Coordinates of C-alpha atoms in Angstrom, one line a residue:
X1 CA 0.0 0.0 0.0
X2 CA 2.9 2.6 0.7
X3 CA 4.5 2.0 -2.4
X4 CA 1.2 2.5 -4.7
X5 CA 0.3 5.7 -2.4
X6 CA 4.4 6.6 -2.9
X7 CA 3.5 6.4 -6.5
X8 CA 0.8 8.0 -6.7
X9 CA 1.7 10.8 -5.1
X10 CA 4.6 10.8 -8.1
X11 CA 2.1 10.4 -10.4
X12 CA 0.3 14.0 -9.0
X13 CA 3.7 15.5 -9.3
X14 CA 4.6 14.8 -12.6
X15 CA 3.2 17.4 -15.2
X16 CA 0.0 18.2 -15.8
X17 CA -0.8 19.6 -18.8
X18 CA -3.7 20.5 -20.9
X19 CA -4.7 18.2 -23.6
X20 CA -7.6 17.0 -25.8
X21 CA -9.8 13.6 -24.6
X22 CA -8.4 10.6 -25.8
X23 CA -9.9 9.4 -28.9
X24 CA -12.5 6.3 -29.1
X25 CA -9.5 3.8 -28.8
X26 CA -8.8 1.3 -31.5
X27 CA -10.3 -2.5 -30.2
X28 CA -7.1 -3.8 -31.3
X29 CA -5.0 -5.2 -28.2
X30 CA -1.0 -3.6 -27.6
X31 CA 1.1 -6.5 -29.6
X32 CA 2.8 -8.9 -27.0
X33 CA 6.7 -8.6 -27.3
X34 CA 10.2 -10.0 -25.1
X35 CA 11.1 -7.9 -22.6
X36 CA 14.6 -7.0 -24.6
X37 CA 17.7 -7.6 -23.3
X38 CA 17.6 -4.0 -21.1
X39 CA 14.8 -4.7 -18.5
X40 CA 16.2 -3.7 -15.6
X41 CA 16.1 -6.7 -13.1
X42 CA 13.8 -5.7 -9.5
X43 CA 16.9 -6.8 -7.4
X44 CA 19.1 -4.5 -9.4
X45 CA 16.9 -1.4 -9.0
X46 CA 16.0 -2.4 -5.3
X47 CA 19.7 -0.9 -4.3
X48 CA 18.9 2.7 -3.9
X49 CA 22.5 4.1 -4.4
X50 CA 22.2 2.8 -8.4
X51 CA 18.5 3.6 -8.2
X52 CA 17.8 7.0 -5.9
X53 CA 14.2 7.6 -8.4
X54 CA 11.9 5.4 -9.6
X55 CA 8.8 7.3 -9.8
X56 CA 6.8 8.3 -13.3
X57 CA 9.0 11.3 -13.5
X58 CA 12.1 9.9 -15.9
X59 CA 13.9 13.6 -16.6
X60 CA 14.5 14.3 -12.9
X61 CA 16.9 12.3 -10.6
X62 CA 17.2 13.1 -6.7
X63 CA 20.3 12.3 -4.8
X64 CA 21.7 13.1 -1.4
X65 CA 23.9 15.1 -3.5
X66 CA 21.5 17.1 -5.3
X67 CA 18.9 17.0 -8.7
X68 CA 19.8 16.4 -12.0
X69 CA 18.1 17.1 -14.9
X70 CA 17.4 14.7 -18.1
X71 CA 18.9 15.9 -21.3
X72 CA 16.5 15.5 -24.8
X73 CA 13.3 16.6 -26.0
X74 CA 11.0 16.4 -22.6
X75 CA 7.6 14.0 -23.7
X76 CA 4.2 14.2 -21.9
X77 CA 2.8 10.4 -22.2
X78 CA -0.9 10.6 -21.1
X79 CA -2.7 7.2 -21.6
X80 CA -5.3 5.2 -20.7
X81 CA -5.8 1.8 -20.0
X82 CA -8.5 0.1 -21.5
X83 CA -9.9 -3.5 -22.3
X84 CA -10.5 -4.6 -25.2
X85 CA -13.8 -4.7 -24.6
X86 CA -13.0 -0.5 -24.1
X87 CA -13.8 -1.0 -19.9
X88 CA -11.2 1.2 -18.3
X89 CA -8.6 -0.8 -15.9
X90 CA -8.1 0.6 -12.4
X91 CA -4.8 -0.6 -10.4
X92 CA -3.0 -1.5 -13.1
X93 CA 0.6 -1.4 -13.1
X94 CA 2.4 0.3 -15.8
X95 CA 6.2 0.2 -16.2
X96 CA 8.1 1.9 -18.7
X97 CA 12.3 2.1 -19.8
X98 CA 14.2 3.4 -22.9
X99 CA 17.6 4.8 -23.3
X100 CA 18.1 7.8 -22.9
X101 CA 20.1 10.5 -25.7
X102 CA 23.0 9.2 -25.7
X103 CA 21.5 6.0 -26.6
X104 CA 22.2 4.3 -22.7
X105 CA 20.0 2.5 -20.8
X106 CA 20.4 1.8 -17.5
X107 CA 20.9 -1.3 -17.1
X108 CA 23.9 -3.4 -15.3
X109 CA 25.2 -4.5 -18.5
X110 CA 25.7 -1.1 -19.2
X111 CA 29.2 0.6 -18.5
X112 CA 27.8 3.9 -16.3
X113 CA 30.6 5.6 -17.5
X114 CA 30.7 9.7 -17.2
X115 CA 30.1 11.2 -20.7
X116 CA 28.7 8.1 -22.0
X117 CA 25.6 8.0 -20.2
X118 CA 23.2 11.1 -19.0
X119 CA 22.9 10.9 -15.1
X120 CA 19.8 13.1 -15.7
X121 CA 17.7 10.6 -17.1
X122 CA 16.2 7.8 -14.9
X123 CA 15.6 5.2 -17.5
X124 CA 13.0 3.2 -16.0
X125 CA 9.4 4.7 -14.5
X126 CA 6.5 3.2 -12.8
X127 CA 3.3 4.4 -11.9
X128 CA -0.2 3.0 -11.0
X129 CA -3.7 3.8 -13.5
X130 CA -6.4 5.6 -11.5
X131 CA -9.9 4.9 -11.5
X132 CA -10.8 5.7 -14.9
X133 CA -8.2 3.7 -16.1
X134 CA -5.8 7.1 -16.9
X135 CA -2.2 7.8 -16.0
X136 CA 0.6 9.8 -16.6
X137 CA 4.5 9.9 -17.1
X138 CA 6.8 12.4 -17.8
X139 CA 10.0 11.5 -19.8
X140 CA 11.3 12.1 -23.4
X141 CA 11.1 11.8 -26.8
X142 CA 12.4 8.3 -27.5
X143 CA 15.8 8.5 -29.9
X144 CA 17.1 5.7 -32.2
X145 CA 20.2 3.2 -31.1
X146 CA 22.0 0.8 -33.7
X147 CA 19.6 -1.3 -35.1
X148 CA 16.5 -0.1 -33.5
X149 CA 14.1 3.0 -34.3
X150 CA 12.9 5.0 -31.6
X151 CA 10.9 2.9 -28.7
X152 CA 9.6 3.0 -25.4
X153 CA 9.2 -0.2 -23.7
X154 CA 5.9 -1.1 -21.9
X155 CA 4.9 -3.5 -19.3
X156 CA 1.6 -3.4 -18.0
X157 CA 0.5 -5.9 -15.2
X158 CA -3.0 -6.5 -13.7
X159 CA -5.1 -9.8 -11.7
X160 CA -7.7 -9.5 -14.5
X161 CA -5.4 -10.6 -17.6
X162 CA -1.5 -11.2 -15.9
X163 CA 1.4 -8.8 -17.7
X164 CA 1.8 -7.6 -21.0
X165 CA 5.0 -6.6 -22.2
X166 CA 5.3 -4.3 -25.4
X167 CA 7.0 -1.4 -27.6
X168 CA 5.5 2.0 -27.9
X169 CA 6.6 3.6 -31.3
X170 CA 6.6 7.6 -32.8
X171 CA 4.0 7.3 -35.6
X172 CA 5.4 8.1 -39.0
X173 CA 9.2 8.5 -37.7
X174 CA 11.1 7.4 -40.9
X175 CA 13.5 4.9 -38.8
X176 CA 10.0 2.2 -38.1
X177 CA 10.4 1.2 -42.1
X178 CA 13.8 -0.4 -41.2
X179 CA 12.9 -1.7 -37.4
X180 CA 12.8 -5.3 -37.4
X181 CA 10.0 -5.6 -35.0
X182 CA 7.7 -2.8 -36.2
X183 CA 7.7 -5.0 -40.4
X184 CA 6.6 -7.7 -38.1
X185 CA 3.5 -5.8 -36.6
X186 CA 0.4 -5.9 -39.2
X187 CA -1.6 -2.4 -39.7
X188 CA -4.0 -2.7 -36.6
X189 CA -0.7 -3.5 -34.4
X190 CA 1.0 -0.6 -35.5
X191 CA -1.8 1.4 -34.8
X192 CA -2.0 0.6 -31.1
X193 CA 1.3 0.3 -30.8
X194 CA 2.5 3.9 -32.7
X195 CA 2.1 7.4 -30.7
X196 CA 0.8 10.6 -32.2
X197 CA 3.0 13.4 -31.2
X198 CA 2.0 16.7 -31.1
X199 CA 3.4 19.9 -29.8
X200 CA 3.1 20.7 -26.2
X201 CA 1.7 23.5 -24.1
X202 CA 4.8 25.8 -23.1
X203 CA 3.6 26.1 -19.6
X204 CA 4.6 22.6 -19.3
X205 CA 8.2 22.7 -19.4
X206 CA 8.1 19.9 -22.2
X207 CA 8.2 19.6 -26.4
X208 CA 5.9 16.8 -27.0
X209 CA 2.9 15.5 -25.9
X210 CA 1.1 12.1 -26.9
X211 CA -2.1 10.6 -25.4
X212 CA -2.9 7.0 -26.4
X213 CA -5.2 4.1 -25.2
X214 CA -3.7 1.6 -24.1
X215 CA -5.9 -1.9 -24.9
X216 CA -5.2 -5.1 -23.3
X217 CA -6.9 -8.5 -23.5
X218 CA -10.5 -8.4 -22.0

Protein backbone atom coordinates (compact mmCIF):
# COMPACT_ATOMS: atom_id res chain seq x y z
CA UNK A 1 0.00 0.00 0.00
CA UNK A 2 2.93 2.61 0.70
CA UNK A 3 4.45 2.05 -2.36
CA UNK A 4 1.19 2.53 -4.72
CA UNK A 5 0.28 5.67 -2.37
CA UNK A 6 4.38 6.58 -2.94
CA UNK A 7 3.51 6.36 -6.49
CA UNK A 8 0.76 7.95 -6.67
CA UNK A 9 1.70 10.78 -5.08
CA UNK A 10 4.61 10.79 -8.12
CA UNK A 11 2.06 10.43 -10.35
CA UNK A 12 0.34 13.98 -8.98
CA UNK A 13 3.70 15.52 -9.30
CA UNK A 14 4.59 14.83 -12.61
CA UNK A 15 3.17 17.44 -15.17
CA UNK A 16 -0.01 18.19 -15.81
CA UNK A 17 -0.78 19.58 -18.77
CA UNK A 18 -3.67 20.46 -20.93
CA UNK A 19 -4.75 18.22 -23.57
CA UNK A 20 -7.57 16.99 -25.82
CA UNK A 21 -9.76 13.56 -24.56
CA UNK A 22 -8.36 10.56 -25.78
CA UNK A 23 -9.92 9.36 -28.86
CA UNK A 24 -12.54 6.29 -29.06
CA UNK A 25 -9.50 3.84 -28.85
CA UNK A 26 -8.82 1.34 -31.51
CA UNK A 27 -10.33 -2.54 -30.22
CA UNK A 28 -7.08 -3.83 -31.27
CA UNK A 29 -4.97 -5.19 -28.17
CA UNK A 30 -1.04 -3.60 -27.65
CA UNK A 31 1.12 -6.51 -29.57
CA UNK A 32 2.79 -8.86 -27.04
CA UNK A 33 6.70 -8.57 -27.27
CA UNK A 34 10.16 -9.97 -25.11
CA UNK A 35 11.09 -7.90 -22.60
CA UNK A 36 14.62 -7.02 -24.64
CA UNK A 37 17.67 -7.59 -23.28
CA UNK A 38 17.57 -4.04 -21.11
CA UNK A 39 14.80 -4.72 -18.47
CA UNK A 40 16.21 -3.66 -15.58
CA UNK A 41 16.12 -6.71 -13.13
CA UNK A 42 13.82 -5.66 -9.50
CA UNK A 43 16.90 -6.83 -7.43
CA UNK A 44 19.10 -4.48 -9.43
CA UNK A 45 16.87 -1.41 -8.95
CA UNK A 46 16.03 -2.39 -5.34
CA UNK A 47 19.67 -0.85 -4.29
CA UNK A 48 18.87 2.71 -3.94
CA UNK A 49 22.46 4.13 -4.41
CA UNK A 50 22.15 2.77 -8.44
CA UNK A 51 18.50 3.59 -8.15
CA UNK A 52 17.79 7.02 -5.90
CA UNK A 53 14.24 7.57 -8.37
CA UNK A 54 11.91 5.45 -9.57
CA UNK A 55 8.80 7.32 -9.83
CA UNK A 56 6.77 8.29 -13.32
CA UNK A 57 9.04 11.30 -13.55
CA UNK A 58 12.07 9.87 -15.93
CA UNK A 59 13.89 13.62 -16.57
CA UNK A 60 14.46 14.28 -12.92
CA UNK A 61 16.95 12.32 -10.63
CA UNK A 62 17.16 13.15 -6.71
CA UNK A 63 20.31 12.25 -4.76
CA UNK A 64 21.67 13.05 -1.38
CA UNK A 65 23.92 15.06 -3.47
CA UNK A 66 21.50 17.07 -5.32
CA UNK A 67 18.91 17.05 -8.69
CA UNK A 68 19.82 16.43 -12.01
CA UNK A 69 18.11 17.12 -14.90
CA UNK A 70 17.41 14.72 -18.10
CA UNK A 71 18.90 15.95 -21.27
CA UNK A 72 16.55 15.48 -24.82
CA UNK A 73 13.31 16.64 -25.97
CA UNK A 74 10.97 16.40 -22.58
CA UNK A 75 7.64 13.96 -23.71
CA UNK A 76 4.23 14.15 -21.85
CA UNK A 77 2.79 10.41 -22.23
CA UNK A 78 -0.94 10.65 -21.06
CA UNK A 79 -2.66 7.19 -21.63
CA UNK A 80 -5.31 5.24 -20.72
CA UNK A 81 -5.78 1.76 -20.01
CA UNK A 82 -8.49 0.08 -21.49
CA UNK A 83 -9.90 -3.47 -22.27
CA UNK A 84 -10.50 -4.58 -25.19
CA UNK A 85 -13.84 -4.68 -24.58
CA UNK A 86 -13.04 -0.50 -24.14
CA UNK A 87 -13.79 -1.02 -19.91
CA UNK A 88 -11.17 1.18 -18.25
CA UNK A 89 -8.57 -0.82 -15.92
CA UNK A 90 -8.05 0.58 -12.41
CA UNK A 91 -4.84 -0.55 -10.37
CA UNK A 92 -3.01 -1.53 -13.13
CA UNK A 93 0.61 -1.42 -13.05
CA UNK A 94 2.45 0.34 -15.76
CA UNK A 95 6.19 0.24 -16.16
CA UNK A 96 8.14 1.87 -18.65
CA UNK A 97 12.31 2.14 -19.79
CA UNK A 98 14.23 3.37 -22.91
CA UNK A 99 17.56 4.82 -23.35
CA UNK A 100 18.15 7.84 -22.94
CA UNK A 101 20.06 10.55 -25.65
CA UNK A 102 23.01 9.22 -25.72
CA UNK A 103 21.50 6.03 -26.64
CA UNK A 104 22.23 4.35 -22.69
CA UNK A 105 19.98 2.49 -20.80
CA UNK A 106 20.35 1.78 -17.49
CA UNK A 107 20.94 -1.32 -17.10
CA UNK A 108 23.91 -3.42 -15.30
CA UNK A 109 25.16 -4.48 -18.45
CA UNK A 110 25.68 -1.11 -19.25
CA UNK A 111 29.17 0.58 -18.53
CA UNK A 112 27.80 3.91 -16.34
CA UNK A 113 30.59 5.56 -17.49
CA UNK A 114 30.65 9.74 -17.21
CA UNK A 115 30.12 11.16 -20.70
CA UNK A 116 28.67 8.10 -22.00
CA UNK A 117 25.56 8.02 -20.20
CA UNK A 118 23.21 11.07 -18.98
CA UNK A 119 22.92 10.90 -15.05
CA UNK A 120 19.78 13.12 -15.69
CA UNK A 121 17.68 10.56 -17.13
CA UNK A 122 16.24 7.79 -14.88
CA UNK A 123 15.60 5.17 -17.48
CA UNK A 124 12.98 3.16 -15.97
CA UNK A 125 9.39 4.67 -14.50
CA UNK A 126 6.50 3.19 -12.85
CA UNK A 127 3.25 4.44 -11.91
CA UNK A 128 -0.18 3.02 -10.99
CA UNK A 129 -3.66 3.77 -13.49
CA UNK A 130 -6.44 5.63 -11.48
CA UNK A 131 -9.85 4.91 -11.50
CA UNK A 132 -10.76 5.67 -14.88
CA UNK A 133 -8.22 3.75 -16.11
CA UNK A 134 -5.76 7.11 -16.87
CA UNK A 135 -2.20 7.77 -16.00
CA UNK A 136 0.63 9.81 -16.58
CA UNK A 137 4.46 9.91 -17.09
CA UNK A 138 6.83 12.37 -17.84
CA UNK A 139 9.97 11.46 -19.79
CA UNK A 140 11.35 12.10 -23.39
CA UNK A 141 11.11 11.79 -26.84
CA UNK A 142 12.39 8.27 -27.47
CA UNK A 143 15.81 8.49 -29.92
CA UNK A 144 17.07 5.69 -32.15
CA UNK A 145 20.23 3.23 -31.08
CA UNK A 146 22.01 0.81 -33.67
CA UNK A 147 19.61 -1.29 -35.09
CA UNK A 148 16.52 -0.13 -33.50
CA UNK A 149 14.09 3.02 -34.27
CA UNK A 150 12.95 5.04 -31.61
CA UNK A 151 10.89 2.95 -28.69
CA UNK A 152 9.63 3.05 -25.43
CA UNK A 153 9.22 -0.22 -23.73
CA UNK A 154 5.87 -1.07 -21.87
CA UNK A 155 4.92 -3.52 -19.30
CA UNK A 156 1.56 -3.37 -17.97
CA UNK A 157 0.53 -5.88 -15.18
CA UNK A 158 -3.02 -6.45 -13.66
CA UNK A 159 -5.11 -9.81 -11.74
CA UNK A 160 -7.71 -9.51 -14.52
CA UNK A 161 -5.36 -10.60 -17.64
CA UNK A 162 -1.53 -11.15 -15.90
CA UNK A 163 1.43 -8.77 -17.66
CA UNK A 164 1.80 -7.55 -21.00
CA UNK A 165 4.96 -6.59 -22.19
CA UNK A 166 5.29 -4.31 -25.44
CA UNK A 167 7.00 -1.44 -27.61
CA UNK A 168 5.47 1.95 -27.95
CA UNK A 169 6.62 3.62 -31.33
CA UNK A 170 6.57 7.58 -32.77
CA UNK A 171 3.99 7.25 -35.57
CA UNK A 172 5.39 8.15 -39.01
CA UNK A 173 9.25 8.53 -37.73
CA UNK A 174 11.06 7.44 -40.92
CA UNK A 175 13.49 4.95 -38.80
CA UNK A 176 10.02 2.24 -38.10
CA UNK A 177 10.37 1.20 -42.08
CA UNK A 178 13.80 -0.37 -41.23
CA UNK A 179 12.86 -1.68 -37.44
CA UNK A 180 12.79 -5.25 -37.37
CA UNK A 181 9.96 -5.58 -34.99
CA UNK A 182 7.74 -2.75 -36.15
CA UNK A 183 7.68 -4.96 -40.35
CA UNK A 184 6.65 -7.68 -38.06
CA UNK A 185 3.51 -5.84 -36.59
CA UNK A 186 0.39 -5.92 -39.20
CA UNK A 187 -1.61 -2.35 -39.68
CA UNK A 188 -4.02 -2.72 -36.58
CA UNK A 189 -0.66 -3.48 -34.42
CA UNK A 190 1.00 -0.59 -35.52
CA UNK A 191 -1.79 1.35 -34.76
CA UNK A 192 -2.00 0.57 -31.14
CA UNK A 193 1.34 0.32 -30.79
CA UNK A 194 2.46 3.89 -32.67
CA UNK A 195 2.15 7.42 -30.68
CA UNK A 196 0.78 10.62 -32.18
CA UNK A 197 3.01 13.42 -31.18
CA UNK A 198 2.04 16.65 -31.08
CA UNK A 199 3.40 19.88 -29.81
CA UNK A 200 3.07 20.66 -26.19
CA UNK A 201 1.69 23.45 -24.09
CA UNK A 202 4.76 25.83 -23.09
CA UNK A 203 3.56 26.13 -19.62
CA UNK A 204 4.57 22.64 -19.32
CA UNK A 205 8.21 22.66 -19.43
CA UNK A 206 8.12 19.89 -22.20
CA UNK A 207 8.21 19.63 -26.36
CA UNK A 208 5.89 16.76 -26.96
CA UNK A 209 2.93 15.47 -25.91
CA UNK A 210 1.05 12.07 -26.89
CA UNK A 211 -2.10 10.58 -25.42
CA UNK A 212 -2.91 6.96 -26.38
CA UNK A 213 -5.23 4.12 -25.21
CA UNK A 214 -3.66 1.58 -24.07
CA UNK A 215 -5.88 -1.92 -24.94
CA UNK A 216 -5.19 -5.07 -23.30
CA UNK A 217 -6.94 -8.51 -23.45
CA UNK A 218 -10.54 -8.40 -21.97
Amino acid sequence: MRRRLLISSALTAAASVAAPALASPARTRLPRMTEGPFYPPRSWRADSALWPDQDADLTTVRRKDGVSRAQGEGLGLEAQVLDSAGRAIDGAEIEIWQCDTLAAYRHPSVPATTGRFDPGFQGYGATVSGKGGELRFRTIRPVAYPGRTPHIHLKITHTSFGTLTTQLFVAGDPGNAGDFLWRQLDAAARQAAAMQLQPAPEASGLRWLARHPLIVPA
